Amino acid sequence: MFEEFLNNKNSWLNGLGPLSGIIFSSRIRLARNFNDYHFPGHVSGSRKEAILKNVEETYPAIKSLKGCAFVRMENLDDIDRRFLLERHLVSQEHIVSVKGKGLIVSGDERIAVMINEEDHLRMQVIASGFDVSVCWEMVNDIDDEFSRLFNIAFMPDFGYLTSCPTNTGTGLRASCMMHLPALVLTKRMNKILEFLSKISFTTRGLFGEGTQALGDFFQISNQVSLGLSEKEIVDNLTAVVNQVKDQELEARSVLMEKYQTSIEDNAWRALGILRNCRLISSKEALAHLSMLSLGMDLGIIKNINRGVLNSLFIVIQPAHMQKIEKLLLKEEERDRARAEILREKLKE
Amino acid sequence: MFEEFLNNKNSWLNGLGPLSGIIFSSRIRLARNFNDYHFPGHVSGSRKEAILKNVEETYPAIKSLKGCAFVRMENLDDIDRRFLLERHLVSQEHIVSVKGKGLIVSGDERIAVMINEEDHLRMQVIASGFDVSVCWEMVNDIDDEFSRLFNIAFMPDFGYLTSCPTNTGTGLRASCMMHLPALVLTKRMNKILEFLSKISFTTRGLFGEGTQALGDFFQISNQVSLGLSEKEIVDNLTAVVNQVKDQELEARSVLMEKYQTSIEDNAWRALGILRNCRLISSKEALAHLSMLSLGMDLGIIKNINRGVLNSLFIVIQPAHMQKIEKLLLKEEERDRARAEILREKLKE
């Protein structure tokens, strides 16, 4: 399944969004639960199955989800599940203990609704670049339609009820995946991280909770979803991301003023290695792609398509390698397949 | 001076000699002294000047040196002296305390005669690849002609007298500059070095006595020049170099059997870096050129000219950078100029 995702030109990976060199993607997700059932963590497998079936039968009435596919996680093999994880369509938690878990996903991958993850519904909308408000509009529509069809758990004092108390209130998490190589190179990132933590924003790596900041990617999101309106959360995130973006731009100016040749050297070497390697790990590839992306933003390297580059960050991941090769691969075989794809996609 | 050396297609750097991927060059040098003078280390500057003048006036009668240039070392600037050193035409010793020192050098750089180095005459012939006997024939002719014109110090019991006793006898040193990356990669080189030392052969780096084995180059030469005929010395060296060459070929087979993809990866990455870097030290460049050379010999990388590659090993050296740029350069400027030359010479 999902082969069509790899070549979809309308996906959020097309790199066409605003500022997509610094802001890889914007995302909003809403956590919602049904009044008629306990939270997924507190019900049996057969009960979860009943919830899933209910959603499966009802969602075709939702206009915003027209054309979306409905997938039972247990019907997928392990590679497909990890493929969805790498594409940011499901969470780490959603690919373990898969019984009764489901996913509604649009062909362009902008919309993904997880069923029976931590909450009954986790609705997500992703956009290319810096475009949080479009995500909010889309997810708000989906939420409205779900609310008309289901009895959603909500209490006037608390707002939406969620499995984890940190999500209670709006149930909303807004995030931007930022690419901040200059802040890393100039060793300013730690200060930024401290600042973000102080103002109650969370930072994560490219692949969500608990992952390292590989490839100089930092996902910045609100920590608090209670006591603020949805609009306030979205506006706050937008303001913070704008500030961090300005810091990154400032750091890039400093790099070009003080170390131009060295930055040019690093960017071109990164491209040279990506275009010539025969074996490469995903970690090393991410580091070079990051440097290449910086080189493109700084006008050092031209003639590389931003959409091709942005999708490579995802496509070089292990499950993608296996999906593309249609084989269960050993590590060295993946490293070889990854090198081949990089050479092919980045060739002159 | 010497700009014409950089583009001479007949130089020993043309890479056209036999086995020139493994055996970069062959060389023979003879040490000779005049009966009528003390060794150069034991005479005054004006006395050395008299010797130099004598050679300058007499050498045009030597047919083998027809067309050669005569150079007073003290008339050269520092960059030209180091340029000659990097091209293996003079020794480290010959570019310090330059008063009274001279050089006769042919336009193709195959012939170089140092005057008043450690001995009154140091005659050298270099050839591309594995071609010791042609060096011997040429240097023997030059020696015969010098012997007819000068009173050469020779004693029946000792042979030719030389400033350093290790050269007494034939005064002959035969050497091959071998490129042995597979023996280094398979960690077999130390055993070879021990073996060579046991059978009284000396190994040095790319730039002579005391230099490191940069770029996996090892100059192998006879240690003993007394008690053997010239032919025996040349034959012994030829046999030893053949053995080491076979070991290198064996190590290359092992690499290709066990680590083919990894070797391909290393060779292509080396080329990728050389073709894209904007700053590179001579040490790093040598390492990549070495890997590239191995990749060419193993058929991994095609369409690169062996002569271009072999001359790059020399051309990337610091004095060459300054000579080519016609400027005294700081280190970073040299690194930048070196990267430019590598990109230009190795471009697709």
XYZ file of C-alpha atoms in Angstrom:
696
model
C 0.000 0.000 0.000
C 0.820 3.701 -0.012
C 3.191 3.543 -3.015
C 1.310 6.498 -4.499
C 2.459 8.666 -1.577
C 6.033 8.518 -2.863
C 5.340 10.490 -6.017
C 2.475 12.737 -5.012
C 3.260 16.261 -6.135
C 0.547 17.744 -3.887
C 1.900 16.309 -0.653
C 3.044 18.641 2.137
C 6.549 17.503 1.157
C 6.459 19.466 -2.115
C 8.436 22.310 -0.555
C 6.120 24.926 -2.054
C 4.953 26.415 1.255
C 6.124 29.814 2.525
C 9.737 29.877 3.841
C 10.018 26.131 3.332
C 13.821 26.222 3.621
C 13.660 27.265 7.272
C 10.182 26.024 8.117
C 9.879 22.527 6.759
C 6.239 22.063 7.725
C 3.399 23.353 9.889
C 1.029 21.048 11.688
C -2.048 21.173 13.910
C -3.585 18.225 15.645
C -6.665 18.006 17.795
C -7.277 15.331 20.434
C -10.914 14.292 20.802
C -12.730 11.525 22.671
C -16.191 10.018 22.559
C -18.473 10.325 25.582
C -19.819 6.819 25.066
C -16.522 4.989 25.545
C -13.634 4.919 28.002
C -10.273 6.258 26.752
C -8.499 3.773 24.433
C -5.953 2.891 27.132
C -8.754 1.672 29.369
C -10.829 -0.516 27.076
C -10.447 -4.075 25.785
C -9.417 -4.969 22.249
C -12.964 -5.865 21.229
C -14.242 -2.564 22.593
C -11.601 -0.687 20.620
C -12.680 -2.636 17.575
C -16.258 -1.429 18.131
C -15.062 2.189 18.279
C -12.998 1.720 15.138
C -15.927 0.144 13.293
C -18.165 3.002 14.359
C -15.737 5.548 12.913
C -15.235 3.495 9.774
C -18.960 3.448 9.103
C -19.534 7.092 9.957
C -16.574 9.023 8.474
C -17.723 8.807 4.796
C -20.390 11.355 5.778
C -17.645 13.876 6.589
C -17.137 16.117 3.570
C -13.611 17.266 4.554
C -12.520 13.626 4.526
C -13.915 12.867 1.090
C -11.622 10.523 -0.820
C -9.608 9.608 2.267
C -8.548 6.019 2.814
C -9.472 4.095 5.943
C -6.799 1.726 7.217
C -6.783 -0.820 10.053
C -3.271 -0.742 11.525
C -3.343 -4.486 12.161
C -3.849 -5.166 8.457
C -0.550 -3.478 7.613
C 2.815 -5.159 7.715
C 5.586 -3.761 9.838
C 7.253 -1.874 6.968
C 4.026 -0.109 6.004
C 3.470 0.927 9.602
C 6.969 2.346 9.946
C 6.608 3.958 6.526
C 3.569 5.877 7.848
C 5.547 6.823 10.952
C 8.432 8.156 8.872
C 5.962 10.192 6.829
C 4.636 11.754 10.032
C 1.163 10.273 9.458
C 1.065 8.166 12.608
C 2.851 8.317 15.957
C 5.340 5.881 17.443
C 2.620 4.776 19.874
C 0.228 4.051 17.017
C 2.407 1.337 15.469
C 2.711 -0.850 18.582
C -0.182 -2.930 19.988
C -2.038 -2.273 16.779
C -5.255 -4.174 17.508
C -8.251 -1.844 17.149
C -6.156 1.084 15.890
C -6.975 2.818 12.637
C -6.021 5.669 10.341
C -7.941 7.896 7.968
C -5.528 9.484 5.532
C -5.915 11.703 2.495
C -4.089 10.960 -0.762
C -2.036 14.151 -0.443
C -1.144 13.229 3.172
C -2.208 16.632 4.457
C -4.950 15.052 6.573
C -4.435 12.138 8.919
C -6.827 11.018 11.653
C -5.550 8.375 14.045
C -8.252 6.318 15.733
C -7.623 4.764 19.143
C -4.165 6.139 19.648
C -3.976 7.731 23.123
C -7.319 9.404 22.403
C -10.216 8.126 20.339
C -9.448 10.662 17.635
C -6.237 12.463 16.804
C -6.937 14.713 13.798
C -3.890 16.175 12.099
C -3.396 18.565 9.225
C 0.102 19.275 7.857
C 1.147 21.975 5.399
C 4.385 22.687 3.569
C 6.344 25.611 4.980
C 5.071 28.230 7.411
C 1.320 27.943 7.129
C -0.223 27.256 10.541
C -3.470 29.091 9.869
C -4.369 26.949 6.852
C -3.825 23.882 9.039
C -6.096 25.373 11.661
C -8.879 26.108 9.193
C -8.767 22.609 7.755
C -8.627 20.763 11.048
C -11.370 22.978 12.466
C -13.688 21.921 9.636
C -12.941 18.262 10.227
C -13.518 18.719 13.945
C -16.866 20.439 13.376
C -18.072 17.586 11.215
C -16.956 14.941 13.721
C -18.747 16.908 16.447
C -21.993 16.810 14.516
C -21.771 13.048 14.029
C -20.363 11.962 17.413
C -20.975 12.699 21.037
C -17.607 14.354 21.893
C -16.401 14.464 25.502
C -16.416 18.110 26.624
C -16.917 19.811 29.974
C -17.506 23.545 30.264
C -14.865 23.963 32.993
C -12.160 21.859 31.344
C -12.936 21.993 27.658
C -12.248 18.828 25.666
C -11.384 15.836 27.837
C -8.290 13.889 26.832
C -6.465 10.812 28.001
C -3.415 12.819 29.051
C -4.214 15.927 31.153
C -1.659 18.048 29.246
C -3.971 17.926 26.236
C -7.144 18.818 28.079
C -8.758 22.123 27.173
C -8.465 22.795 23.489
C -6.869 19.410 22.794
C -4.812 21.355 20.311
C -1.165 21.089 19.533
C 0.250 23.431 16.915
C 3.799 22.890 15.711
C 6.332 23.914 13.116
C 9.213 21.719 12.002
C 12.066 24.204 11.760
C 15.411 23.698 10.039
C 17.971 25.649 12.061
C 21.474 24.746 10.871
C 22.955 28.220 11.358
C 21.788 28.392 14.985
C 23.425 24.992 15.519
C 26.658 25.971 13.716
C 26.969 29.232 15.648
C 26.224 27.343 18.884
C 23.238 29.543 19.666
C 20.664 26.752 19.653
C 20.965 25.865 23.328
C 19.995 29.389 24.339
C 16.995 29.229 22.026
C 15.974 25.896 23.525
C 16.179 27.339 27.037
C 14.129 30.333 25.987
C 11.466 28.141 24.371
C 11.238 25.964 27.453
C 10.812 29.037 29.690
C 7.869 30.291 27.660
C 6.288 26.805 27.733
C 7.075 25.623 24.247
C 8.296 22.092 23.571
C 11.011 21.105 21.116
C 11.374 17.663 19.567
C 13.385 16.069 16.777
C 12.420 15.257 13.203
C 10.605 12.084 14.205
C 8.624 13.266 17.202
C 8.770 12.698 20.914
C 12.089 11.424 22.229
C 13.961 11.644 18.909
C 17.231 13.496 18.533
C 17.603 16.783 16.693
C 18.931 15.005 13.585
C 19.654 17.090 10.506
C 19.291 20.307 12.552
C 15.514 19.913 12.649
C 13.550 21.121 15.653
C 9.820 20.717 15.979
C 8.493 23.582 18.069
C 5.032 23.273 19.624
C 2.855 24.634 22.407
C 3.052 22.780 25.719
C -0.125 24.233 27.162
C -3.524 23.669 25.618
C -5.687 24.712 28.563
C -6.647 28.289 29.410
C -6.045 29.681 25.961
C -8.297 29.817 22.948
C -7.325 27.921 19.803
C -6.609 31.204 18.082
C -4.336 32.328 20.916
C -2.374 29.077 20.717
C -1.981 29.393 16.957
C -1.027 33.082 17.214
C 1.481 32.402 19.979
C 3.143 29.641 18.002
C 3.257 31.819 14.910
C 4.913 34.625 16.875
C 7.482 32.309 18.457
C 8.318 30.595 15.177
C 8.745 34.012 13.587
C 11.190 34.983 16.307
C 13.203 31.794 15.960
C 13.186 32.211 12.165
C 14.603 35.740 12.572
C 17.318 34.389 14.876
C 18.185 31.749 12.292
C 18.350 34.377 9.537
C 20.583 36.534 11.718
C 22.880 33.550 12.391
C 23.011 32.859 8.654
C 24.132 36.441 7.999
C 26.867 36.076 10.584
C 28.054 32.830 8.986
C 28.189 34.396 5.538
C 30.009 37.468 6.802
C 32.633 35.653 8.815
C 32.976 32.205 7.276
C 31.663 32.434 3.728
C 34.267 30.208 2.069
C 34.023 27.656 4.804
C 30.226 27.509 4.477
C 30.544 27.228 0.701
C 33.072 24.447 1.205
C 30.768 22.557 3.584
C 27.706 22.950 1.363
C 29.505 21.817 -1.794
C 31.203 18.918 -0.030
C 27.816 17.792 1.279
C 26.475 17.785 -2.271
C 29.641 16.057 -3.522
C 29.236 13.249 -1.012
C 25.491 12.870 -1.614
C 26.052 12.708 -5.358
C 28.858 10.160 -5.127
C 28.434 7.923 -2.088
C 27.723 4.216 -2.527
C 26.878 3.513 1.117
C 25.389 5.994 3.571
C 23.523 5.816 6.863
C 20.353 7.846 7.377
C 22.084 9.850 10.105
C 24.989 10.871 7.860
C 22.638 11.575 4.955
C 20.502 13.844 7.139
C 23.579 15.837 8.146
C 24.619 16.382 4.508
C 21.066 17.153 3.374
C 20.882 19.730 6.150
C 24.083 21.407 4.959
C 22.873 21.249 1.361
C 19.575 22.857 2.346
C 21.458 25.687 4.045
C 23.629 26.079 0.930
C 20.525 26.367 -1.230
C 18.932 28.959 1.055
C 22.160 30.982 1.014
C 22.265 30.937 -2.788
C 25.488 28.908 -2.835
C 23.935 25.938 -4.577
C 21.369 26.383 -7.290
C 19.426 24.062 -9.591
C 18.216 21.743 -6.890
C 14.494 21.543 -6.366
C 13.334 22.383 -2.838
C 10.560 19.775 -3.036
C 13.042 17.058 -4.047
C 15.304 18.029 -1.168
C 12.529 18.255 1.423
C 11.114 14.893 0.446
C 14.596 13.330 0.622
C 14.725 14.087 4.357
C 11.832 11.643 4.687
C 12.541 9.255 1.817
C 16.000 8.235 3.089
C 14.558 6.773 6.285
C 14.922 3.002 6.813
C 11.323 1.881 6.196
C 11.181 4.022 3.050
C 14.249 2.215 1.746
C 12.502 -1.109 2.186
C 9.250 0.189 0.766
C 10.981 1.525 -2.328
C 13.072 -1.593 -2.823
C 10.017 -3.772 -2.019
C 12.275 -5.944 0.136
C 13.214 -6.503 3.742
C 16.738 -5.128 3.716
C 19.708 -5.561 6.004
C 21.422 -2.415 7.219
C 24.180 -2.435 4.569
C 21.611 -3.033 1.839
C 19.598 -0.074 3.087
C 22.733 2.073 3.129
C 23.394 1.085 -0.460
C 19.782 1.694 -1.580
C 19.821 5.063 0.194
C 23.030 6.089 -1.601
C 21.476 5.092 -4.927
C 18.353 7.153 -4.326
C 20.361 10.184 -3.242
C 22.576 9.996 -6.334
C 19.548 9.592 -8.588
C 17.482 12.400 -7.038
C 20.359 14.866 -6.788
C 22.112 14.153 -10.077
C 23.115 17.121 -12.196
C 61.083 30.654 -13.663
C 60.055 27.074 -14.302
C 56.461 27.881 -15.318
C 56.949 25.646 -18.371
C 57.390 22.650 -16.071
C 53.728 22.872 -15.073
C 52.393 21.955 -18.506
C 55.123 19.753 -19.926
C 53.525 16.654 -21.409
C 56.884 14.822 -21.529
C 57.640 15.135 -17.839
C 58.020 12.023 -15.691
C 54.664 13.088 -14.218
C 52.784 12.165 -17.396
C 51.728 8.839 -15.903
C 52.595 6.964 -19.094
C 55.226 4.686 -17.568
C 54.627 0.984 -16.887
C 52.322 0.252 -13.895
C 52.183 3.935 -13.058
C 49.154 3.458 -10.779
C 51.169 1.413 -8.295
C 54.637 2.648 -9.159
C 54.465 6.402 -9.399
C 58.073 6.850 -10.498
C 61.491 5.237 -10.723
C 64.687 7.104 -9.952
C 68.414 6.599 -9.921
C 70.924 9.023 -8.532
C 74.684 8.884 -8.462
C 76.884 10.713 -5.958
C 80.222 11.897 -7.359
C 83.005 14.152 -6.094
C 85.968 15.899 -7.658
C 89.480 14.920 -6.608
C 90.650 18.511 -6.752
C 88.323 19.855 -4.036
C 87.258 19.001 -0.510
C 83.681 17.802 -0.042
C 81.165 20.688 -0.175
C 80.597 20.524 3.573
C 84.270 21.291 4.149
C 84.936 24.226 1.831
C 84.229 27.924 2.047
C 81.550 29.731 0.080
C 84.011 31.165 -2.421
C 85.549 27.746 -2.965
C 82.098 26.289 -3.610
C 81.517 29.132 -6.046
C 84.695 28.107 -7.913
C 83.435 24.511 -8.170
C 80.043 25.705 -9.376
C 81.652 27.975 -11.974
C 83.834 25.139 -13.196
C 80.761 22.901 -13.711
C 78.836 25.742 -15.336
C 81.586 26.281 -17.903
C 82.190 22.616 -18.594
C 78.735 20.947 -18.668
C 77.716 22.306 -22.129
C 80.209 19.810 -23.546
C 78.131 16.942 -22.134
C 75.865 15.646 -24.872
C 73.352 13.992 -22.483
C 72.766 17.368 -20.851
C 72.089 19.179 -24.109
C 69.375 21.796 -23.689
C 69.496 21.608 -19.919
C 69.197 24.794 -17.863
C 71.871 25.816 -15.362
C 70.550 27.482 -12.218
C 72.302 29.103 -9.245
C 70.175 28.314 -6.207
C 70.928 31.697 -4.657
C 69.373 33.444 -7.657
C 66.019 31.809 -6.991
C 63.423 33.103 -4.590
C 62.116 30.924 -1.802
C 59.004 29.830 -3.683
C 61.020 28.691 -6.718
C 63.343 26.693 -4.479
C 60.484 24.973 -2.704
C 58.779 24.458 -6.052
C 61.845 22.486 -7.220
C 61.804 20.533 -3.973
C 58.142 19.629 -4.409
C 58.898 18.477 -7.961
C 61.618 16.167 -6.612
C 64.343 18.033 -8.540
C 66.334 19.141 -5.500
C 66.652 17.867 -1.943
C 65.604 19.544 1.284
C 69.304 20.126 2.027
C 69.799 21.854 -1.324
C 67.377 24.693 -0.569
C 69.028 25.855 2.666
C 72.420 27.677 2.795
C 72.139 28.131 -0.938
C 75.409 29.988 -1.583
C 77.474 28.121 -4.172
C 74.792 25.539 -4.856
C 73.531 24.882 -8.366
C 71.228 22.752 -10.464
C 71.329 21.473 -14.016
C 67.848 20.460 -15.067
C 66.300 19.250 -18.310
C 63.068 20.751 -19.663
C 61.239 17.444 -19.195
C 62.566 17.224 -15.603
C 63.828 13.686 -16.151
C 67.390 14.819 -15.538
C 68.536 16.871 -12.555
C 72.114 17.348 -11.398
C 72.620 19.072 -8.055
C 75.965 20.765 -7.622
C 77.445 21.209 -4.141
C 74.712 19.450 -2.267
C 76.315 16.923 0.130
C 78.540 15.824 -2.743
C 79.969 17.879 -5.592
C 77.599 16.163 -8.015
C 74.299 14.427 -7.437
C 73.036 13.212 -10.807
C 69.427 12.047 -10.920
C 67.245 10.553 -13.602
C 63.523 9.987 -12.960
C 61.059 8.037 -15.093
C 57.313 7.629 -14.968
C 56.161 4.261 -13.621
C 58.308 1.160 -13.154
C 61.326 1.815 -15.335
C 64.519 1.613 -13.293
C 66.692 0.331 -16.123
C 65.999 3.305 -18.376
C 67.027 5.553 -15.496
C 70.211 3.571 -15.092
C 71.123 3.800 -18.772
C 70.573 7.542 -18.859
C 72.392 8.362 -15.646
C 75.246 6.066 -16.653
C 75.750 8.067 -19.861
C 75.793 11.342 -17.938
C 78.255 9.889 -15.447
C 80.570 8.663 -18.230
C 80.679 12.119 -19.767
C 81.354 13.837 -16.433
C 84.140 11.312 -15.828
C 85.824 12.225 -19.093
C 85.730 15.935 -18.285
C 86.484 15.893 -14.544
C 88.892 14.171 -12.226
C 86.375 12.079 -10.212
C 87.337 10.824 -6.713
C 87.613 7.039 -6.903
C 89.706 4.467 -5.027
C 89.990 0.863 -6.174
C 89.263 -0.537 -2.681
C 86.305 1.738 -1.889
C 84.936 2.728 -5.269
C 83.554 6.257 -5.552
C 84.287 8.427 -2.533
C 81.362 10.314 -1.058
C 80.762 12.758 1.728
C 78.588 10.304 3.648
C 80.119 6.800 3.960
C 76.757 5.127 3.256
C 77.045 6.287 -0.333
C 80.618 5.171 -0.882
C 81.160 2.380 -3.414
C 78.846 2.795 -6.356
C 77.448 6.098 -5.033
C 74.214 4.792 -6.424
C 70.765 4.978 -4.971
C 67.937 3.400 -6.933
C 64.392 3.971 -5.796
C 60.766 3.550 -6.739
C 57.960 5.705 -5.407
C 55.231 3.182 -4.750
C 51.564 3.884 -4.131
C 50.344 1.230 -1.699
C 46.856 2.146 -0.456
C 45.563 -1.441 -0.262
C 48.492 -2.543 1.913
C 47.739 0.412 4.196
C 43.963 -0.267 4.264
C 44.463 -3.955 5.027
C 47.003 -3.023 7.715
C 49.731 -5.101 6.071
C 52.126 -2.224 5.459
C 53.943 -2.476 8.767
C 54.963 -6.046 8.024
C 56.239 -4.987 4.610
C 58.223 -2.142 6.177
C 59.819 -4.566 8.656
C 60.683 -6.945 5.854
C 62.232 -4.163 3.750
C 64.299 -2.968 6.655
C 65.586 -6.514 7.311
C 66.821 -6.878 3.733
C 68.501 -3.445 3.940
C 66.064 -1.376 1.956
C 65.003 2.086 3.087
C 61.490 3.531 2.911
C 60.655 7.221 2.875
C 57.596 9.365 2.233
C 56.538 11.252 -0.865
C 58.875 14.147 -0.167
C 62.058 12.337 0.756
C 64.002 11.774 3.929
C 62.047 12.337 7.131
C 58.687 12.941 5.478
C 55.578 11.023 6.445
C 53.984 8.392 4.258
C 51.328 10.854 3.058
C 48.862 9.689 0.447
C 49.991 6.061 0.944
C 53.237 6.733 -0.933
C 56.396 4.879 0.007
C 59.728 5.477 -1.662
C 61.701 2.229 -1.559
C 65.453 2.371 -2.135
C 68.666 0.458 -1.525
C 70.476 1.240 1.706
C 73.800 -0.302 0.680
C 75.836 0.964 -2.215
C 79.151 -0.724 -1.379
C 80.060 -4.317 -2.246
C 77.544 -4.661 -5.029
C 77.754 -3.733 -8.686
C 75.434 -1.113 -10.093
C 73.595 -3.814 -12.003
C 73.138 -5.875 -8.843
C 71.689 -2.876 -6.988
C 69.289 -2.131 -9.815
C 68.286 -5.790 -10.150
C 67.766 -6.150 -6.397
C 65.570 -3.078 -6.256
C 63.595 -4.287 -9.260
C 63.015 -7.657 -7.604
C 61.965 -6.114 -4.286
C 59.629 -3.600 -5.930
C 58.082 -6.439 -7.908
C 57.447 -8.348 -4.709
C 55.864 -5.369 -2.966
C 53.787 -4.687 -6.076
C 52.491 -8.271 -5.998
C 51.602 -7.873 -2.318
C 49.721 -4.682 -3.120
C 47.855 -6.405 -5.952
C 46.984 -9.286 -3.634
C 45.714 -6.811 -1.005
C 43.624 -5.091 -3.688
C 42.010 -8.420 -4.614
C 41.171 -9.047 -0.974
C 39.614 -5.590 -0.672
C 37.490 -6.104 -3.768
C 36.379 -9.556 -2.659
C 35.454 -8.616 0.878
C 34.640 -4.918 0.821
C 33.801 -4.029 -2.762
C 30.932 -1.641 -2.020
C 32.854 0.032 0.743
C 35.852 0.594 -1.551
C 33.570 1.915 -4.273
C 31.981 4.207 -1.713
C 35.356 5.516 -0.543
C 36.670 6.057 -4.068
C 33.556 7.894 -5.256
C 33.340 9.999 -2.113
C 36.986 10.991 -2.600
C 36.171 12.136 -6.126
C 33.001 13.859 -4.890
C 34.954 15.854 -2.330
C 37.783 16.719 -4.732
C 35.279 17.899 -7.332
C 33.284 20.025 -4.893
C 35.482 21.326 -2.097
C 36.176 25.055 -1.754
C 38.927 24.743 0.860
C 41.292 21.797 1.252
C 44.664 21.175 2.902
C 47.394 19.352 0.986
C 47.262 16.509 3.508
C 43.536 15.943 3.024
C 43.843 16.316 -0.739
C 46.616 13.690 -0.837
C 44.418 11.248 1.068
C 41.525 11.684 -1.393
C 43.811 11.575 -4.438
C 45.235 8.335 -3.088
C 41.769 6.806 -2.774
C 40.837 8.089 -6.218
C 43.987 6.563 -7.701
C 43.082 3.203 -6.148
C 39.548 3.540 -7.527
C 40.942 4.145 -11.016
C 43.270 1.137 -10.818
C 40.373 -1.051 -9.675
C 38.226 0.069 -12.592
C 35.693 1.755 -10.296
C 36.314 5.234 -11.669
C 36.936 5.805 -15.340
C 37.494 8.847 -17.544
C 40.190 10.391 -15.395
C 43.605 10.747 -16.954
C 46.408 9.040 -15.053
C 48.846 11.812 -15.956
C 46.476 14.483 -14.630
C 46.067 12.535 -11.418
C 49.776 11.809 -10.939
C 50.724 15.411 -11.521
C 48.052 16.551 -9.022
C 49.910 14.749 -6.241
C 52.713 17.231 -6.858
C 50.768 20.267 -8.036
C 48.672 20.565 -4.863
C 51.764 21.172 -2.716
C 52.085 24.580 -1.018
C 54.855 26.133 -3.145
C 53.061 25.012 -6.299
C 49.958 26.849 -5.141
C 51.957 30.046 -4.787
C 53.795 29.482 -8.052
C 50.524 28.956 -9.928
C 48.797 31.911 -8.296
C 51.987 34.010 -8.691
C 51.477 35.250 -5.142
C 52.692 34.668 -1.644
C 49.606 33.082 -0.151
C 48.397 32.610 3.384
C 47.344 29.121 4.383
C 43.613 29.654 3.809
C 44.323 31.226 0.419
C 46.408 28.201 -0.539
C 43.613 25.892 0.605
C 41.214 27.821 -1.582
C 43.545 27.859 -4.613
C 44.179 24.129 -4.150
C 40.439 23.392 -4.116
C 40.024 25.432 -7.305
C 42.778 23.566 -9.118
C 41.421 20.190 -8.024
C 37.918 21.062 -9.218
C 39.247 22.364 -12.524
C 41.564 19.417 -13.247
C 39.085 16.745 -12.179
C 35.904 18.205 -13.616
C 33.620 15.912 -15.582
